[in-house]
XYZ file of C-alpha atoms in Angstrom:
569
model
C -29.296 40.273 -7.130
C -28.107 42.230 -9.838
C -29.137 42.153 -13.713
C -27.838 43.461 -16.856
C -26.232 42.176 -20.202
C -26.079 38.572 -18.920
C -24.900 39.140 -15.357
C -26.568 37.754 -12.269
C -25.712 36.375 -8.895
C -23.662 33.337 -8.267
C -20.114 32.129 -7.703
C -17.849 31.272 -10.529
C -16.637 28.132 -8.647
C -19.493 26.097 -7.407
C -19.433 23.499 -4.891
C -20.059 19.883 -5.616
C -22.973 18.374 -3.736
C -22.941 15.200 -1.891
C -26.433 15.063 0.063
C -29.076 13.172 -1.769
C -26.730 11.507 -4.323
C -27.421 8.018 -3.005
C -31.225 8.750 -2.341
C -33.543 6.140 -3.973
C -36.460 7.688 -6.168
C -39.766 6.072 -7.325
C -38.537 4.354 -10.114
C -39.610 4.595 -13.673
C -43.262 3.441 -14.466
C -42.097 1.243 -17.385
C -38.923 -0.134 -16.231
C -40.067 -3.654 -16.648
C -40.632 -3.340 -20.270
C -37.037 -2.893 -21.214
C -36.043 -5.397 -18.522
C -38.097 -8.256 -19.699
C -37.356 -7.394 -23.314
C -33.763 -7.380 -22.742
C -33.886 -10.632 -20.513
C -35.840 -12.513 -23.259
C -33.872 -11.308 -26.260
C -30.772 -12.454 -24.313
C -32.142 -15.797 -23.172
C -33.126 -17.153 -26.493
C -29.500 -17.000 -28.222
C -27.788 -17.727 -25.121
C -29.661 -20.977 -24.243
C -29.543 -21.918 -28.055
C -25.633 -21.397 -28.070
C -25.533 -23.250 -24.692
C -27.570 -26.234 -26.203
C -24.835 -26.450 -28.979
C -21.979 -26.280 -26.470
C -20.748 -22.772 -27.904
C -21.475 -20.309 -24.966
C -18.328 -18.737 -25.936
C -19.974 -17.065 -28.760
C -22.686 -15.687 -26.572
C -20.680 -12.381 -26.017
C -21.295 -11.524 -29.692
C -25.028 -12.364 -29.728
C -25.490 -10.058 -26.420
C -24.195 -7.188 -28.780
C -27.382 -7.327 -30.615
C -29.600 -8.429 -27.541
C -28.749 -5.351 -25.857
C -30.514 -3.244 -28.461
C -33.635 -4.427 -26.810
C -33.340 -1.936 -23.949
C -33.989 1.254 -26.178
C -37.098 2.684 -27.843
C -39.961 1.495 -25.554
C -41.471 4.892 -25.463
C -41.900 5.063 -29.300
C -44.939 4.202 -31.159
C -44.348 0.826 -33.084
C -43.799 1.921 -36.466
C -41.150 4.542 -35.387
C -39.932 1.969 -32.839
C -39.167 -0.389 -35.600
C -37.114 2.258 -37.642
C -35.184 3.264 -34.612
C -34.322 -0.251 -33.366
C -33.153 -0.990 -36.862
C -30.949 2.171 -36.773
C -29.516 1.329 -33.470
C -28.847 -2.161 -34.494
C -26.738 -0.799 -37.201
C -24.958 1.362 -34.922
C -24.038 -1.439 -32.588
C -22.940 -3.725 -35.604
C -20.912 -1.118 -36.922
C -19.161 -0.529 -33.509
C -18.845 -4.231 -32.918
C -17.100 -4.713 -36.409
C -14.619 -1.831 -35.722
C -13.652 -3.211 -32.406
C -13.386 -6.928 -33.500
C -11.439 -5.921 -36.518
C -9.036 -3.693 -34.200
C -8.501 -6.606 -31.856
C -7.905 -8.845 -34.718
C -5.128 -6.499 -36.495
C -3.100 -5.616 -33.339
C -2.434 -6.746 -29.991
C -0.997 -3.312 -28.785
C -3.272 -2.451 -25.830
C -2.578 1.297 -26.294
C -4.052 1.128 -29.955
C -6.958 -0.761 -28.624
C -7.676 1.933 -26.020
C -7.388 4.603 -28.484
C -10.023 3.095 -30.763
C -12.343 2.197 -27.808
C -12.168 5.817 -26.694
C -12.738 7.038 -30.212
C -15.873 4.983 -30.337
C -16.993 6.227 -26.854
C -16.687 9.727 -27.927
C -18.803 8.839 -31.241
C -21.566 6.839 -29.362
C -21.819 10.041 -26.849
C -22.348 12.445 -29.862
C -24.801 10.236 -31.527
C -26.879 9.327 -28.552
C -27.319 12.926 -27.438
C -27.839 14.411 -30.897
C -30.423 11.716 -31.991
C -31.895 11.815 -28.276
C -32.171 7.934 -28.258
C -32.949 8.008 -24.563
C -31.764 5.648 -21.724
C -29.680 3.857 -21.229
C -27.942 6.095 -23.958
C -24.202 5.510 -25.007
C -23.205 3.473 -22.389
C -24.362 0.181 -23.813
C -22.825 0.811 -27.244
C -19.355 1.720 -25.399
C -19.424 -1.255 -23.143
C -20.000 -3.636 -26.029
C -17.395 -1.916 -28.263
C -14.882 -1.768 -25.543
C -15.111 -5.192 -24.224
C -14.874 -6.639 -27.781
C -11.805 -4.524 -28.418
C -9.901 -6.667 -26.039
C -11.317 -10.183 -26.746
C -8.663 -12.451 -28.589
C -9.738 -12.284 -32.299
C -8.976 -13.679 -35.682
C -9.812 -11.834 -38.786
C -11.406 -14.603 -40.432
C -13.811 -14.889 -37.542
C -15.040 -11.225 -37.648
C -17.547 -11.756 -40.089
C -19.344 -14.647 -38.131
C -19.177 -12.884 -35.028
C -20.868 -9.813 -36.391
C -23.264 -12.102 -38.009
C -24.243 -13.389 -34.577
C -24.622 -10.007 -33.330
C -27.019 -9.340 -36.319
C -29.006 -12.670 -35.222
C -29.200 -11.004 -31.603
C -30.672 -7.734 -32.805
C -33.096 -9.587 -35.099
C -34.212 -11.198 -32.006
C -34.314 -7.953 -30.000
C -36.378 -6.331 -32.853
C -38.838 -9.066 -32.929
C -39.183 -9.169 -28.982
C -39.641 -5.273 -28.815
C -42.295 -5.295 -31.554
C -44.392 -8.304 -30.287
C -46.240 -6.230 -27.698
C -47.831 -4.353 -30.773
C -50.039 -7.597 -31.305
C -51.683 -6.866 -28.036
C -51.876 -3.097 -27.621
C -50.729 -1.351 -30.744
C -51.501 2.086 -29.561
C -49.842 1.459 -25.966
C -46.745 3.744 -26.291
C -48.920 6.929 -27.507
C -51.422 6.057 -24.693
C -48.844 6.115 -22.135
C -47.169 9.239 -23.205
C -50.507 11.324 -22.925
C -51.080 9.709 -19.655
C -48.016 10.914 -18.524
C -48.834 14.399 -19.696
C -52.038 14.282 -17.890
C -50.589 13.247 -14.719
C -48.014 15.937 -14.845
C -50.579 18.420 -15.345
C -52.627 17.197 -12.448
C -49.343 17.419 -10.469
C -49.187 21.236 -11.406
C -52.607 21.597 -10.308
C -52.028 20.130 -7.013
C -48.694 22.359 -6.808
C -50.427 25.518 -7.446
C -52.623 27.151 -5.085
C -56.216 27.381 -6.269
C -56.242 31.088 -6.272
C -53.131 31.152 -8.320
C -53.107 32.157 -12.053
C -50.292 30.920 -14.508
C -50.222 34.582 -15.524
C -49.575 35.738 -11.990
C -45.875 36.596 -11.485
C -45.755 35.261 -8.065
C -47.123 31.932 -8.853
C -45.128 31.648 -12.067
C -41.697 32.722 -10.721
C -41.257 32.481 -7.032
C -42.536 29.254 -5.861
C -39.881 26.701 -6.933
C -42.215 23.781 -6.260
C -44.725 25.096 -8.648
C -42.200 26.280 -11.079
C -40.827 22.831 -11.194
C -44.191 21.369 -11.582
C -44.853 23.701 -14.431
C -41.695 22.839 -16.107
C -42.428 18.968 -15.695
C -45.690 19.382 -17.167
C -44.366 21.658 -20.108
C -41.851 18.782 -20.534
C -44.596 15.877 -20.541
C -46.646 17.726 -22.972
C -43.825 18.449 -25.266
C -42.913 14.424 -25.097
C -46.404 13.536 -25.772
C -46.725 15.911 -28.951
C -43.366 14.435 -30.076
C -44.683 10.945 -29.606
C -48.010 11.505 -31.451
C -45.790 13.287 -34.269
C -44.215 9.845 -34.828
C -47.622 8.171 -35.735
C -48.254 7.275 -39.299
C -50.066 9.858 -41.264
C -52.836 7.436 -41.606
C -53.387 6.801 -38.184
C -55.741 9.662 -37.662
C -58.477 7.546 -36.016
C -55.989 6.668 -33.247
C -54.162 10.002 -33.014
C -56.987 12.855 -32.978
C -58.746 11.655 -29.876
C -55.454 11.530 -27.967
C -54.306 14.864 -29.525
C -57.544 16.413 -28.205
C -56.469 15.247 -24.524
C -53.051 16.798 -24.998
C -54.728 20.142 -26.035
C -56.695 20.004 -22.791
C -53.628 19.301 -20.758
C -51.784 22.136 -22.480
C -54.654 24.575 -21.787
C -54.367 23.862 -18.328
C -50.609 24.538 -18.585
C -51.666 27.899 -19.976
C -54.027 28.677 -16.919
C -57.228 27.109 -17.792
C -58.983 25.332 -14.897
C -59.585 21.737 -14.710
C -60.290 19.344 -11.746
C -57.047 17.394 -10.915
C -59.394 14.300 -10.611
C -60.850 14.395 -13.930
C -57.344 14.599 -15.389
C -56.075 11.579 -13.417
C -59.235 9.637 -14.392
C -58.525 10.290 -18.032
C -54.889 9.147 -17.433
C -55.917 5.887 -15.744
C -58.354 5.270 -18.708
C -55.493 5.459 -21.156
C -53.124 3.277 -18.952
C -55.702 0.640 -18.655
C -56.665 0.248 -22.179
C -60.122 1.561 -21.691
C -61.685 3.559 -24.665
C -60.107 6.935 -25.184
C -62.104 9.468 -22.943
C -63.785 12.301 -25.016
C -63.747 15.454 -22.966
C -67.202 17.423 -22.587
C -68.073 19.834 -25.193
C -66.155 17.879 -28.032
C -67.987 18.650 -31.595
C -67.207 18.252 -35.122
C -66.004 21.527 -35.519
C -63.326 21.340 -32.729
C -62.323 17.840 -34.263
C -61.700 19.557 -37.566
C -59.686 22.494 -35.815
C -57.570 19.759 -34.041
C -56.690 17.928 -37.298
C -55.614 21.097 -38.839
C -53.647 22.137 -36.089
C -51.878 18.750 -35.501
C -51.072 18.696 -39.324
C -49.289 22.060 -38.978
C -47.544 20.934 -35.822
C -46.382 17.585 -37.614
C -45.202 19.483 -40.562
C -42.997 21.641 -38.257
C -41.710 18.886 -36.375
C -40.457 17.021 -39.586
C -38.678 20.169 -40.650
C -36.335 20.090 -37.525
C -32.969 18.347 -37.761
C -33.502 14.553 -36.985
C -31.710 11.253 -37.354
C -28.606 11.799 -39.433
C -29.380 15.597 -40.012
C -29.117 15.800 -36.199
C -25.752 14.085 -35.836
C -24.310 16.321 -38.785
C -25.819 19.408 -37.134
C -24.133 18.355 -33.752
C -20.645 18.244 -35.603
C -20.834 21.881 -36.766
C -18.690 24.317 -35.070
C -20.305 25.947 -32.005
C -22.485 22.766 -31.192
C -22.918 22.443 -27.392
C -22.380 18.699 -27.899
C -18.924 18.755 -29.130
C -17.377 19.697 -25.784
C -19.250 16.824 -24.155
C -18.218 14.351 -26.673
C -14.572 15.540 -26.454
C -14.629 15.065 -22.849
C -15.664 11.485 -23.282
C -12.967 10.665 -25.718
C -10.203 12.209 -24.006
C -10.961 11.073 -20.662
C -11.835 7.419 -21.763
C -8.323 7.314 -23.782
C -6.421 8.584 -20.537
C -8.383 6.390 -18.209
C -7.451 3.376 -20.399
C -3.762 4.361 -20.844
C -3.303 4.925 -17.212
C -4.871 1.581 -15.815
C -2.652 -0.119 -18.596
C 0.329 1.483 -17.064
C -0.803 0.158 -13.885
C -0.825 -3.291 -14.999
C -4.230 -4.099 -16.165
C -4.208 -6.113 -19.449
C -7.837 -5.343 -20.556
C -8.645 -1.910 -19.332
C -11.818 -1.701 -21.165
C -13.748 -1.078 -17.865
C -11.830 2.050 -17.274
C -12.848 3.302 -20.734
C -16.406 2.461 -20.147
C -16.321 4.072 -16.518
C -14.945 7.213 -17.823
C -17.692 7.341 -20.758
C -20.555 6.254 -18.406
C -20.139 9.128 -15.737
C -20.386 11.900 -18.325
C -23.573 13.860 -17.846
C -24.628 17.167 -19.108
C -22.510 19.134 -16.758
C -19.700 18.744 -13.822
C -22.340 18.442 -10.971
C -24.226 15.685 -12.472
C -21.162 13.936 -13.511
C -19.769 14.092 -10.063
C -23.089 12.609 -8.886
C -22.664 9.826 -11.445
C -19.062 9.480 -10.595
C -19.901 8.854 -6.769
C -22.932 6.520 -7.676
C -20.673 4.600 -10.141
C -17.999 3.860 -7.896
C -20.272 2.739 -4.900
C -22.335 0.614 -7.316
C -19.310 -1.015 -8.834
C -17.645 -1.745 -5.559
C -20.993 -3.310 -4.387
C -21.449 -5.155 -7.658
C -17.833 -6.848 -7.154
C -18.908 -8.012 -3.937
C -22.158 -9.498 -5.130
C -20.125 -10.953 -8.092
C -17.635 -12.466 -5.778
C -20.604 -13.944 -3.608
C -21.903 -15.497 -6.725
C -18.743 -17.094 -7.838
C -19.762 -20.445 -6.307
C -23.034 -20.510 -8.051
C -21.294 -19.577 -11.493
C -18.814 -22.333 -10.688
C -21.657 -24.808 -11.008
C -21.632 -24.676 -14.918
C -22.438 -22.657 -17.932
C -26.250 -22.881 -17.380
C -25.653 -21.193 -13.882
C -23.455 -18.513 -15.537
C -26.249 -17.924 -18.086
C -29.014 -17.527 -15.382
C -26.724 -15.311 -13.227
C -26.176 -13.004 -16.255
C -29.865 -12.851 -16.977
C -30.933 -12.405 -13.390
C -28.408 -9.385 -13.055
C -29.627 -7.715 -16.153
C -33.085 -7.965 -14.982
C -31.908 -6.339 -11.538
C -29.939 -3.690 -13.360
C -33.168 -2.357 -15.067
C -35.143 -2.516 -11.693
C -32.451 -0.602 -9.736
C -31.375 1.750 -12.403
C -34.710 3.635 -12.420
C -34.546 4.212 -8.834
C -30.762 5.330 -8.555
C -27.785 4.848 -10.698
C -25.976 3.369 -8.066
C -28.210 0.542 -7.269
C -28.610 -0.342 -10.940
C -24.611 -0.428 -11.043
C -24.630 -3.149 -8.324
C -26.090 -5.490 -10.869
C -24.669 -4.220 -14.009
C -21.205 -5.102 -12.780
C -22.019 -8.898 -12.224
C -23.985 -8.902 -15.595
C -20.922 -7.543 -17.456
C -18.460 -9.656 -15.860
C -20.512 -12.804 -16.675
C -20.903 -11.743 -20.285
C -17.122 -11.384 -20.476
C -16.786 -14.852 -18.943
C -18.852 -16.074 -21.923
C -15.875 -15.872 -23.854
C -13.446 -17.626 -21.697
C -12.764 -18.034 -18.131
C -10.590 -15.667 -16.252
C -9.168 -15.954 -12.714
C -11.723 -14.506 -10.211
C -9.228 -12.559 -8.087
C -7.553 -10.973 -11.270
C -10.960 -10.171 -12.800
C -12.381 -8.450 -9.641
C -9.134 -6.521 -8.713
C -8.809 -5.272 -12.462
C -12.355 -4.193 -12.490
C -12.118 -2.216 -9.256
C -8.784 -0.505 -10.279
C -10.280 0.317 -13.426
C -13.442 1.739 -11.707
C -11.505 3.974 -9.479
C -9.104 5.274 -12.228
C -11.873 5.659 -14.916
C -14.000 7.673 -12.216
C -11.264 9.886 -11.179
C -9.891 10.646 -14.675
C -13.333 11.130 -16.005
C -14.022 13.955 -13.188
C -10.553 15.464 -14.067
C -11.495 15.566 -17.781
C -14.646 17.091 -17.045
C -13.090 19.760 -14.876
C -10.280 20.542 -17.262
C -12.251 20.435 -20.419
C -14.917 23.165 -19.499
C -18.258 23.448 -21.504
C -18.205 27.236 -21.701
C -20.933 27.209 -24.233
C -23.425 26.088 -21.611
C -24.135 29.717 -20.528
C -24.346 31.041 -24.130
C -27.142 28.466 -24.663
C -29.083 30.321 -22.131
C -28.766 33.536 -24.086
C -30.036 31.906 -27.158
C -33.037 30.295 -25.257
C -33.986 33.800 -23.922
C -33.791 35.293 -27.341
C -36.301 32.608 -28.609
C -38.532 32.957 -25.635
C -38.492 36.691 -26.032
C -39.233 36.580 -29.713
C -41.984 33.939 -29.007
C -43.606 36.046 -26.504
C -43.613 39.235 -28.412
C -45.817 37.402 -31.284
C -48.339 36.781 -28.643
C -49.586 40.334 -28.581
C -51.493 40.034 -31.837
C -53.248 36.540 -31.789
C -56.685 37.419 -30.497
C -58.297 36.974 -33.740
C -55.726 34.603 -35.297
C -56.435 31.267 -36.896
C -56.432 28.192 -34.717
C -53.318 26.813 -36.407
C -51.389 30.129 -35.797
C -52.452 30.268 -32.154
C -51.207 26.574 -31.926
C -48.031 27.340 -33.546
C -47.275 30.211 -31.173
C -48.225 27.915 -28.182
C -45.698 25.445 -29.244
C -42.899 27.828 -29.782
C -43.583 29.352 -26.261
C -43.900 25.861 -24.490
C -40.759 24.557 -26.460
C -38.970 27.795 -25.384
C -39.724 27.615 -21.745
C -38.655 23.950 -21.648
C -35.522 24.736 -23.434
C -34.692 27.765 -21.279
C -35.099 25.801 -18.127
C -32.901 22.727 -19.525
C -30.244 25.434 -20.641
C -30.201 27.095 -16.949
C -30.144 23.472 -15.325
C -27.107 22.339 -17.604
C -25.384 25.665 -17.066
C -25.812 25.839 -13.229
C -24.103 22.575 -13.041
C -20.694 23.775 -14.704
C -18.124 24.757 -12.088
C -16.528 27.576 -14.237
C -19.177 29.885 -15.821
C -19.929 33.416 -15.769
C -22.634 34.203 -13.282
C -26.186 33.452 -14.796
C -28.711 35.939 -15.617
C -31.052 34.785 -12.814
C -33.310 37.803 -12.860
C -33.704 37.889 -16.688
C -34.397 34.140 -16.473
C -37.166 34.440 -13.892
C -38.565 37.538 -15.767
C -38.694 35.659 -18.882
C -40.332 32.687 -17.462
C -43.135 34.621 -15.974
C -43.569 36.410 -19.379
C -43.728 32.972 -20.927
C -46.445 31.661 -18.797
C -48.538 34.825 -19.151
C -48.148 34.455 -22.940
C -49.486 30.875 -22.406
C -52.377 32.139 -20.541
C -53.206 34.646 -23.539
C -52.782 32.079 -26.146
C -54.997 29.639 -24.154
C -57.819 32.144 -23.952
C -57.474 32.909 -27.535
C -57.551 29.405 -28.896
C -61.173 28.275 -30.089
C -60.091 24.628 -29.777
C -59.844 25.269 -25.858
C -62.986 26.877 -25.295
C -64.237 23.769 -23.127
C -60.743 23.259 -21.604
C -61.671 20.532 -19.545
């Protein structure tokens, strides 16, 4: 292994993995929240339209109903704002797609518009970090509606139906606040405590976070450390979203995050105690108060949290984050370009192959794109297999769908629930149910021959996945390795400042600890992304390993210097 000015080991062209692509995971701990919310938000308008004999309009209300899949990890005040913004994005996409469908019957133009929307959805979702299911839902709705027969005079009504679905989604997603108003922030802190407990389990009892061997060479411990840092970062960002007047709810949770953070920095804490605190938070019991807590520490924590919140507010968010992603040199631009070019190429190719409504090829090409080529390859394999099995499932369900409109609605709702249940375990399993759900929603607008529908979707899937992969190979993200250099520089600068913190104020110590933790997370994410690109200069493996060791040593130093952590656990 060599080290120098940005060099290291590794082949320029890296093989694409197959092993483990279809392995099922344990699943998300909150998948049922998004699943139930989406099912309820869809069932209300669908059954209402069915009662009035206008199920053909359900495709438009479904555009708003699908907003219910988002923002379940955010505190309710922030969730309300986020859902409103996502609804506006969905409705704007719906309006553009329907207007395009009304103004032209040229399939090539419709594909071009759908591809441009797909690129925009990818850029906005990545820049604003809206979380799963990301850009795919917006692209599916816009692409499918761009190929629905449409009259210009009907566009306002259909967008209004989408707005009605979005309002229902907003109400459904906000309803749990009546029962557990602090549920999302409790869950975020519980995850941080559980990740810290896993770190203690992965780290030998005699190991210290400042020990070079334990911090850098044990891959299991290094991954557990990264996961803990990521969960702690996520917990802080969740707490930052709470209203300024929610101090009574916020401060006890912040105290627990500080305890988890101190363990990340090297303080000792029984694994059982961390898990017990997490269990109390998940169950709705009173927030645990760690031993040694006093009024002075509470005051320190309040001041530290206020400083952290002010720094978080100064970072680009919302519209500012999207505008920043459009600047020259943004690492998000190559990914959005890949999506737009590949989606257009996939749609045009399937059009030439005789598919009259090639929206599924556009959606497939957009859906498989991930942060790098390796992840995109995995997603493409999962998508193709999942769609093939999904088409088989849809074919098997055709006799049930043929019973009548009510059966069609039930199939769509059941598939929607199954998609969320399967998606958290592996993308291919979720895709098995996404396919019949999507085809059922398209059937709302009008019957299509089953053979033609299934055949076109299978052709769209294969072409979309192949063209998407080709686009990912041809449009390389050479900025990925440059992001590592920036992350190394930020981590080095943060570590350098820790040498003078032994007598610093609590707010200064916390600020430095935030910078070091964030820089460690950013560095590991940058490395993971760059490692998956097929055409990159060799990565600075030794520099990264050394920087991560120095970063964890710095966290241990900051933990020892922080008065608020004097009784870590």
